[in-house]
Coordinates of C-alpha atoms in Angstrom, one line a residue:
M13 CA -29.2 3.3 -12.2
L14 CA -26.4 5.9 -11.7
D15 CA -28.9 8.7 -11.8
T16 CA -31.0 7.1 -9.1
L17 CA -27.9 6.3 -7.0
S18 CA -26.6 9.9 -7.3
D19 CA -29.9 11.1 -5.8
Q20 CA -29.3 8.9 -2.8
V21 CA -25.8 10.0 -2.1
R22 CA -25.0 12.0 1.0
T23 CA -21.5 13.4 1.5
A24 CA -19.7 12.7 4.7
P25 CA -20.5 15.0 7.7
R26 CA -18.3 18.1 7.8
P27 CA -16.6 19.4 10.9
P28 CA -19.0 21.7 12.8
H29 CA -17.1 24.9 12.4
P30 CA -14.8 24.9 9.3
I31 CA -11.8 27.3 9.7
G32 CA -12.3 30.4 7.5
A33 CA -14.6 31.1 4.6
P34 CA -14.7 29.2 1.3
A35 CA -11.6 30.0 -0.8
A36 CA -11.3 30.3 -4.6
M37 CA -10.9 26.9 -6.2
S38 CA -7.5 26.1 -7.7
S39 CA -7.1 25.2 -11.3
R40 CA -5.9 21.8 -10.2
T41 CA -9.0 21.1 -8.2
R42 CA -11.3 22.4 -11.0
A43 CA -9.7 19.9 -13.4
L44 CA -10.5 17.0 -11.1
L45 CA -14.2 18.1 -11.2
D46 CA -14.5 18.9 -14.9
A47 CA -11.9 17.2 -17.2
P48 CA -12.8 14.2 -19.3
V49 CA -12.5 11.1 -17.1
V50 CA -10.3 8.7 -19.0
P51 CA -7.6 11.2 -20.2
L52 CA -7.5 12.7 -16.7
L53 CA -7.2 9.4 -14.9
L54 CA -4.4 8.3 -17.3
R55 CA -2.6 11.6 -16.9
L56 CA -2.7 11.3 -13.1
A57 CA -2.0 7.6 -13.0
W58 CA 1.0 7.1 -15.2
P59 CA 3.5 9.0 -13.0
N60 CA 2.0 7.4 -9.9
I61 CA 2.3 3.9 -11.5
L62 CA 5.9 4.7 -12.4
V63 CA 6.5 5.9 -8.8
M64 CA 5.1 2.7 -7.3
L65 CA 7.2 0.5 -9.7
A66 CA 10.3 2.5 -8.7
Q67 CA 9.4 2.2 -5.0
S68 CA 8.8 -1.5 -5.3
S69 CA 12.0 -2.0 -7.3
T70 CA 14.0 -0.7 -4.5
G71 CA 12.8 -3.6 -2.4
L72 CA 13.4 -6.1 -5.2
I73 CA 16.9 -4.8 -5.7
E74 CA 17.7 -5.0 -2.0
M75 CA 16.3 -8.6 -2.0
A76 CA 18.6 -9.6 -4.9
F77 CA 21.6 -8.2 -3.1
I78 CA 20.7 -9.9 0.2
A79 CA 20.1 -13.2 -1.7
R80 CA 23.9 -13.2 -2.4
L81 CA 24.5 -13.6 1.3
G82 CA 22.9 -17.0 1.3
V83 CA 19.6 -18.7 2.0
D84 CA 19.5 -17.8 5.7
A85 CA 19.7 -14.1 4.9
L86 CA 17.0 -14.5 2.2
T87 CA 14.7 -16.3 4.6
G88 CA 15.4 -13.7 7.3
M89 CA 14.3 -11.0 4.9
A90 CA 11.2 -13.1 3.9
L91 CA 10.2 -13.2 7.6
V92 CA 10.5 -9.5 8.0
L93 CA 8.9 -8.7 4.7
P94 CA 5.2 -9.0 5.8
V95 CA 5.8 -6.6 8.6
L96 CA 7.7 -4.1 6.5
V97 CA 5.0 -4.2 3.8
L98 CA 2.4 -3.8 6.4
M99 CA 4.1 -0.6 7.5
Q100 CA 4.4 0.7 4.0
N101 CA 0.8 -0.2 3.1
M102 CA -0.6 1.3 6.3
S103 CA 1.3 4.5 6.2
Q104 CA 0.8 5.0 2.4
G105 CA -2.3 3.2 1.4
A106 CA -4.4 3.1 4.6
M107 CA -3.6 6.2 6.7
G108 CA -2.2 7.9 3.6
G109 CA -5.5 7.3 1.8
G110 CA -7.3 8.8 4.8
I111 CA -5.1 11.9 4.6
S112 CA -5.6 12.3 0.8
S113 CA -9.3 11.7 1.1
A114 CA -9.8 14.2 3.8
I115 CA -7.8 16.9 2.0
A116 CA -9.5 16.1 -1.4
R117 CA -13.0 16.4 0.2
A118 CA -12.1 19.7 1.9
L119 CA -10.7 21.2 -1.4
G120 CA -13.7 19.9 -3.4
G121 CA -16.0 21.6 -0.9
Q122 CA -13.9 24.8 -1.2
R123 CA -12.8 24.6 2.4
R124 CA -9.2 25.7 1.8
A125 CA -8.3 26.6 5.4
E126 CA -9.5 23.2 6.6
A127 CA -7.3 21.6 4.0
D128 CA -4.3 23.6 5.4
S129 CA -5.1 22.6 8.9
L130 CA -5.4 19.0 8.0
V131 CA -1.6 19.0 7.0
L132 CA -0.5 19.4 10.7
H133 CA -3.0 16.7 11.8
A134 CA -1.8 14.3 9.2
L135 CA 1.8 14.6 10.2
L136 CA 1.1 14.2 13.9
I137 CA -1.1 11.2 13.3
N138 CA 1.4 9.3 11.1
A139 CA 4.3 10.2 13.4
G140 CA 2.4 8.7 16.3
F141 CA 1.7 5.5 14.5
G142 CA 5.3 5.2 13.3
L143 CA 6.7 5.6 16.8
T144 CA 4.2 3.1 18.2
F145 CA 5.0 0.4 15.7
S146 CA 8.7 1.0 16.2
A147 CA 8.4 0.3 19.9
L148 CA 6.3 -2.9 19.3
V149 CA 8.7 -4.5 16.9
L150 CA 11.8 -3.6 18.9
L151 CA 10.2 -5.1 22.0
F152 CA 8.4 -8.2 20.5
G153 CA 10.0 -8.7 17.1
H154 CA 11.9 -11.8 18.2
H155 CA 8.7 -13.6 19.3
L156 CA 6.9 -12.5 16.1
F157 CA 9.5 -13.8 13.6
A158 CA 9.8 -17.0 15.5
L159 CA 6.0 -17.4 15.4
L160 CA 6.2 -16.9 11.6
G161 CA 8.6 -19.9 11.3
G162 CA 12.0 -18.3 11.9
S163 CA 14.7 -20.4 13.7
G164 CA 18.4 -20.5 14.0
A165 CA 20.5 -18.4 11.6
S166 CA 17.5 -17.2 9.6
L167 CA 15.8 -15.9 12.8
D168 CA 19.0 -14.1 13.7
E169 CA 19.2 -12.4 10.3
A170 CA 15.6 -11.3 10.6
I171 CA 16.1 -9.7 14.0
T172 CA 19.3 -7.9 12.8
Y173 CA 17.4 -6.5 9.9
A174 CA 14.2 -5.5 11.7
H175 CA 15.9 -3.9 14.7
I176 CA 17.8 -1.4 12.6
L177 CA 15.0 -0.7 10.2
F178 CA 12.3 -0.2 12.9
A179 CA 14.5 2.0 15.0
G180 CA 13.8 4.6 12.3
M181 CA 10.4 3.5 11.2
V182 CA 8.9 6.9 12.0
L183 CA 10.8 8.3 8.9
L184 CA 8.7 6.0 6.6
W185 CA 5.4 7.1 8.2
V186 CA 6.2 10.8 8.0
F187 CA 7.5 10.4 4.4
N188 CA 4.3 8.8 3.3
A189 CA 2.2 11.4 5.2
L190 CA 3.8 14.2 3.2
A191 CA 3.4 12.3 0.0
S192 CA -0.3 11.7 0.8
I193 CA -0.8 15.4 1.6
I194 CA 0.5 16.3 -1.8
R195 CA -1.4 13.6 -3.6
G196 CA -4.7 14.7 -2.0
T197 CA -4.4 17.9 -4.0
G198 CA -4.2 15.9 -7.2
N199 CA -0.5 16.4 -7.6
M200 CA 1.1 13.0 -8.4
L201 CA 4.2 14.4 -10.0
V202 CA 6.2 15.8 -7.0
P203 CA 6.0 12.6 -4.9
G204 CA 6.9 10.7 -8.1
L205 CA 10.0 12.7 -8.8
V206 CA 11.2 12.3 -5.2
I207 CA 10.5 8.6 -5.1
C208 CA 12.0 7.8 -8.5
G209 CA 15.1 9.9 -7.7
G210 CA 15.5 8.1 -4.4
A211 CA 15.2 4.7 -6.1
V212 CA 18.0 5.6 -8.5
L213 CA 20.3 6.5 -5.6
L214 CA 19.1 3.6 -3.3
A215 CA 20.2 0.8 -5.6
P216 CA 24.0 1.5 -5.5
L217 CA 23.8 2.6 -1.9
S218 CA 22.2 -0.8 -1.0
Y219 CA 24.9 -2.7 -3.0
V220 CA 27.7 -0.9 -1.2
L221 CA 26.4 -1.3 2.3
I222 CA 25.2 -4.9 1.9
L223 CA 28.0 -6.4 -0.1
G224 CA 30.8 -3.8 0.4
F225 CA 32.9 -1.9 -2.1
G226 CA 36.5 -0.9 -2.0
P227 CA 37.3 0.4 1.4
I228 CA 33.7 0.2 2.6
P229 CA 33.1 -3.1 4.4
S230 CA 30.1 -5.4 3.9
Y231 CA 27.5 -4.8 6.5
G232 CA 25.4 -7.8 5.4
I233 CA 21.7 -7.7 5.8
A234 CA 22.1 -4.7 8.2
G235 CA 23.4 -2.7 5.3
G236 CA 20.0 -3.0 3.6
A237 CA 18.2 -1.6 6.5
I238 CA 20.7 1.3 6.9
A239 CA 20.3 2.2 3.2
M240 CA 16.5 2.2 3.4
L241 CA 16.5 4.6 6.4
L242 CA 18.8 7.0 4.6
Y243 CA 16.5 6.9 1.6
Y244 CA 13.4 7.8 3.7
A245 CA 15.4 10.5 5.6
A246 CA 16.3 12.3 2.4
G247 CA 12.8 11.9 0.9
T248 CA 11.2 13.3 4.1
A249 CA 13.4 16.4 4.0
I250 CA 12.5 17.1 0.4
L251 CA 8.8 16.6 0.6
G252 CA 8.7 18.5 3.9
W253 CA 10.4 21.4 2.3
Y254 CA 7.9 21.4 -0.6
V255 CA 4.8 21.5 1.7
A256 CA 6.3 23.9 4.2
S257 CA 7.4 26.3 1.4
G258 CA 3.8 27.0 0.4
R259 CA 4.2 25.4 -3.1
N260 CA 1.5 22.7 -2.3
V261 CA -2.2 23.6 -2.7
A262 CA -2.7 22.4 0.9
R263 CA -0.1 24.3 2.9
F264 CA 1.5 23.7 6.3
A265 CA 0.1 26.0 9.0
W266 CA 0.6 26.0 12.8
T267 CA -3.1 25.8 14.0
R268 CA -5.0 24.5 16.9
L269 CA -5.7 20.9 16.8
H270 CA -9.4 20.0 16.0
L271 CA -10.7 16.5 16.9
P272 CA -13.2 16.6 13.9
Y273 CA -10.3 17.1 11.5
A274 CA -8.3 14.2 13.0
W275 CA -11.5 12.1 12.9
N276 CA -11.9 13.0 9.2
I277 CA -8.5 11.3 8.6
L278 CA -8.9 8.5 11.1
K279 CA -12.4 7.4 10.1
V280 CA -11.0 6.4 6.7
G281 CA -7.4 5.6 7.6
A282 CA -8.1 3.5 10.7
V283 CA -10.6 1.3 9.0
A284 CA -8.3 1.0 6.0
A285 CA -5.5 0.0 8.4
V286 CA -7.6 -2.9 9.5
N287 CA -8.0 -3.9 5.9
T288 CA -4.2 -3.7 5.4
I289 CA -3.6 -5.8 8.5
Q290 CA -5.9 -8.4 7.2
L291 CA -4.2 -8.6 3.8
N292 CA -0.8 -9.0 5.4
L293 CA -1.9 -11.4 8.1
T294 CA -3.2 -13.6 5.4
I295 CA 0.2 -13.9 3.9
A296 CA 1.9 -14.2 7.3
V297 CA -0.4 -17.0 8.5
T298 CA 0.0 -18.9 5.2
M299 CA 3.8 -18.5 5.5
A300 CA 3.6 -20.1 9.0
L301 CA 1.6 -23.0 7.5
V302 CA 4.2 -23.5 4.8
A303 CA 7.0 -23.3 7.4
A304 CA 5.4 -25.9 9.7
H305 CA 4.7 -28.3 6.8
A306 CA 7.9 -28.0 4.7
G307 CA 10.6 -26.0 6.4
P308 CA 12.8 -22.9 5.7
G309 CA 13.5 -23.7 2.0
A310 CA 9.8 -23.7 1.2
V311 CA 9.3 -20.5 3.2
A312 CA 12.0 -18.9 0.9
G313 CA 10.0 -20.2 -2.1
F314 CA 6.7 -18.9 -0.9
G315 CA 8.2 -15.6 0.3
T316 CA 9.9 -15.0 -3.1
G317 CA 6.6 -15.8 -4.9
T318 CA 4.6 -13.5 -2.6
R319 CA 7.2 -10.8 -3.2
L320 CA 5.6 -10.5 -6.6
E321 CA 2.1 -10.5 -5.0
Y322 CA 3.4 -7.6 -2.9
L323 CA 4.0 -5.7 -6.1
L324 CA 0.2 -5.7 -6.8
P325 CA -0.9 -3.2 -4.1
P326 CA 1.7 -0.7 -5.3
L327 CA 0.5 -1.2 -8.9
A328 CA -3.1 -0.8 -7.7
F329 CA -2.1 2.3 -5.8
G330 CA -0.7 3.7 -9.0
L331 CA -4.3 4.0 -10.1
G332 CA -5.8 4.1 -6.6
G333 CA -3.9 7.1 -5.5
P334 CA -5.4 9.3 -8.1
L335 CA -8.8 7.7 -7.5
V336 CA -8.6 8.8 -3.8
A337 CA -8.2 12.4 -4.9
L338 CA -10.7 12.2 -7.8
V339 CA -13.5 10.4 -6.0
G340 CA -13.0 12.5 -2.8
T341 CA -13.0 15.8 -4.7
N342 CA -16.0 14.9 -6.7
I343 CA -18.0 13.6 -3.7
G344 CA -17.0 16.8 -1.8
A345 CA -18.4 18.8 -4.6
G346 CA -21.6 16.7 -4.8
Q347 CA -20.7 15.1 -8.2
N348 CA -21.5 11.5 -7.1
R349 CA -22.3 10.0 -10.4
R350 CA -19.0 11.1 -11.9
A351 CA -17.2 9.8 -8.8
L352 CA -18.6 6.3 -9.2
R353 CA -17.8 6.3 -13.0
I354 CA -14.3 7.2 -12.3
A355 CA -13.9 4.3 -9.8
L356 CA -15.3 1.7 -12.1
I357 CA -13.1 2.8 -15.0
G358 CA -10.0 2.7 -12.7
G359 CA -11.0 -0.7 -11.4
G360 CA -11.1 -2.1 -15.0
F361 CA -7.7 -0.7 -15.8
A362 CA -6.3 -2.2 -12.6
F363 CA -7.7 -5.7 -13.4
A364 CA -6.2 -5.7 -16.8
L365 CA -2.8 -4.6 -15.6
T366 CA -2.4 -6.9 -12.6
E367 CA -3.9 -9.9 -14.5
A368 CA -1.2 -9.5 -17.2
V369 CA 1.4 -9.7 -14.4
G370 CA -0.1 -12.8 -12.9
I371 CA -0.5 -14.7 -16.2
A372 CA 3.1 -13.9 -17.2
A373 CA 4.3 -15.1 -13.8
A374 CA 2.3 -18.3 -14.2
I375 CA 3.7 -19.0 -17.6
W376 CA 7.3 -18.1 -16.8
P377 CA 7.8 -18.6 -13.0
A378 CA 11.5 -19.2 -13.3
A379 CA 12.1 -15.8 -14.8
W380 CA 11.0 -14.2 -11.5
L381 CA 12.2 -16.8 -9.0
G382 CA 15.6 -17.1 -10.7
L383 CA 16.4 -13.5 -10.0
F384 CA 16.8 -14.3 -6.3
D385 CA 18.1 -17.8 -5.8
A386 CA 18.6 -21.2 -7.5
T387 CA 17.9 -23.5 -4.6
P388 CA 15.9 -26.5 -5.9
E389 CA 13.3 -26.4 -3.0
M390 CA 12.8 -22.6 -3.3
L391 CA 12.3 -22.9 -7.0
A392 CA 9.9 -25.8 -6.7
V393 CA 7.7 -24.2 -4.1
G394 CA 7.7 -20.8 -5.7
T395 CA 6.8 -22.3 -9.1
V396 CA 3.8 -24.1 -7.7
Y397 CA 2.6 -20.9 -6.0
L398 CA 2.9 -18.7 -9.1
R399 CA 1.3 -21.2 -11.4
I400 CA -1.7 -21.6 -9.2
V401 CA -2.1 -18.1 -7.7
G402 CA -0.8 -16.0 -10.6
P403 CA -3.9 -16.3 -12.8
F404 CA -6.0 -14.7 -10.0
F405 CA -3.8 -11.7 -9.5
G406 CA -6.3 -9.6 -11.5
F407 CA -9.0 -10.0 -8.9
F408 CA -6.7 -8.8 -6.2
G409 CA -5.7 -5.8 -8.3
L410 CA -9.4 -5.0 -8.9
G411 CA -10.3 -5.2 -5.2
M412 CA -7.3 -3.2 -4.1
T413 CA -8.0 -0.3 -6.6
L414 CA -11.6 -0.1 -5.6
Y415 CA -10.6 -0.2 -2.0
F416 CA -8.6 3.0 -2.6
A417 CA -11.5 4.5 -4.4
S418 CA -13.7 3.7 -1.4
Q419 CA -11.2 5.7 0.7
G420 CA -12.0 8.7 -1.4
A421 CA -15.7 8.1 -0.9
G422 CA -15.2 7.6 2.9
R423 CA -17.1 4.2 2.7
L424 CA -14.9 1.2 3.4
G425 CA -17.4 -1.3 4.8
W426 CA -17.5 -3.7 1.8
P427 CA -13.8 -3.7 1.1
L428 CA -13.2 -4.5 4.8
L429 CA -15.7 -7.4 4.7
A430 CA -14.2 -8.7 1.5
S431 CA -10.7 -8.7 3.0
L432 CA -12.0 -10.6 6.1
L433 CA -13.6 -13.1 3.8
R434 CA -10.4 -13.6 1.9
M435 CA -8.4 -14.0 5.1
I436 CA -10.8 -16.7 6.4
I437 CA -10.8 -18.6 3.2
A438 CA -7.0 -18.5 2.8
T439 CA -6.0 -19.2 6.5
A440 CA -8.8 -21.4 7.9
G441 CA -9.6 -23.0 4.6
G442 CA -5.9 -23.4 3.8
A443 CA -5.2 -25.1 7.2
L444 CA -8.0 -27.5 6.7
V445 CA -7.0 -28.6 3.2
L446 CA -3.3 -28.8 4.3
S447 CA -4.3 -31.0 7.2
A448 CA -6.5 -33.2 5.0
T449 CA -4.2 -33.5 2.0
G450 CA -0.7 -32.6 3.2
S451 CA -0.2 -30.9 -0.2
L452 CA 1.0 -27.3 -0.7
Y453 CA -0.8 -27.5 -4.1
W454 CA -4.2 -27.5 -2.4
L455 CA -3.1 -24.9 0.1
F456 CA -2.2 -22.5 -2.7
A457 CA -5.5 -23.4 -4.6
V458 CA -7.5 -22.2 -1.6
Y459 CA -5.3 -19.2 -1.3
A460 CA -6.1 -18.3 -4.9
F461 CA -9.8 -18.7 -4.4
G462 CA -9.5 -16.2 -1.6
L463 CA -8.2 -13.6 -4.1
F464 CA -11.0 -14.4 -6.5
A465 CA -13.6 -13.9 -3.7
Y466 CA -12.0 -10.6 -2.6
G467 CA -12.1 -8.9 -6.0
T468 CA -15.5 -10.2 -6.8
V469 CA -17.2 -9.1 -3.7
V470 CA -15.6 -5.6 -3.7
G471 CA -16.4 -5.1 -7.5
I472 CA -20.1 -6.2 -7.2
S473 CA -20.8 -4.2 -4.1
I474 CA -19.4 -0.9 -5.4
A475 CA -21.0 -1.3 -8.9
S476 CA -24.4 -2.0 -7.2
G477 CA -24.2 1.3 -5.2
S478 CA -23.0 0.3 -1.7
W479 CA -21.3 3.8 -1.3
F480 CA -24.7 5.4 -1.5
R481 CA -26.9 3.3 0.8

């Protein structure tokens, strides 16, 4: 079947007038095209998985410190969390995937000057998005967090945290643009070192600014936001220096802006952003349903449970980041059968990894929930969520990883439809069963079925050759 499919594949249209002549292919790009698949994928994935775990751990550590401030602060962070994760996933997984995909396809097609030009386009695009979302949250954040179920002291905490964090949100977007530029060349190590090093420094910094230490006073939940902005500022400076110094395969260059190059990023990144919005909106709407039915304590339980679910996209990106570069480079070079094989192998690894996390959470929910709080209602709701939804985490990991691989292929139709299906099942279906039964148990059961549908639809569509039709 793969031989037939490879004959049908057509690579994405190229910009009409590439800058410069084809350049000699780097040894890094050649390895993406020729090296044995499984060893290559594992070699690229392990530092990226480590990076994503380190990056996610910074949020968990911050959440543990904020939990010491009380349930209002923990609930306030839970309200902001879907919006923050949306920014992280859009800048890194969505637009970042579009950046990596465009650069990988240019390098695979030996269009080195085009890859260099894409660097400037990527930075301008992500900076523009970062400034736009900063303005939206600063202007309308109060209404948004109230809509998600915030009220009283918990709403005040959410607004305090969000206003500081989003005042500097452009730093997160530029940081992830630079990391994606580097990953698009197949280099996972440099972003990994910067992120892991930052995580090591962020933990004590968050502690000091949130809880206070010696002469330094406690800034409460605001301290968490300040620490995170300092982390992204330092990381942006380091990655920016690496790209500007010429050490990266795709180098920074002041060039004229070309609409086809921007479109090469946006046609993948913008569609992927819609997918990311759907995934986060699913959790946000479900959180609103929980809040309306059971109140702030239940929101804290659901939010703490979904904090583990929010670890799955970074885990999936640990494999998916290399897949964007691998699939994009191989399709750019016309090696379509190899590109599909790489994607399916990566999806299988992701299913096994995320399913193991979900099963462990279902068996020992208190081991996770107890890290953050011991409030009976929070523990009760979080336990129900993890025991019902956890066993379906593998399908979410499978779908997310193949979604990243689809970014490399420049074909996101089926992942987008599958995400929409999941959102409809979880939100509309969840509202119906909650209205009919009044039980969070059935709400979470429908939510779990949405994860199953998402992974199944994406997996079957790609395996059957949807990229090539």
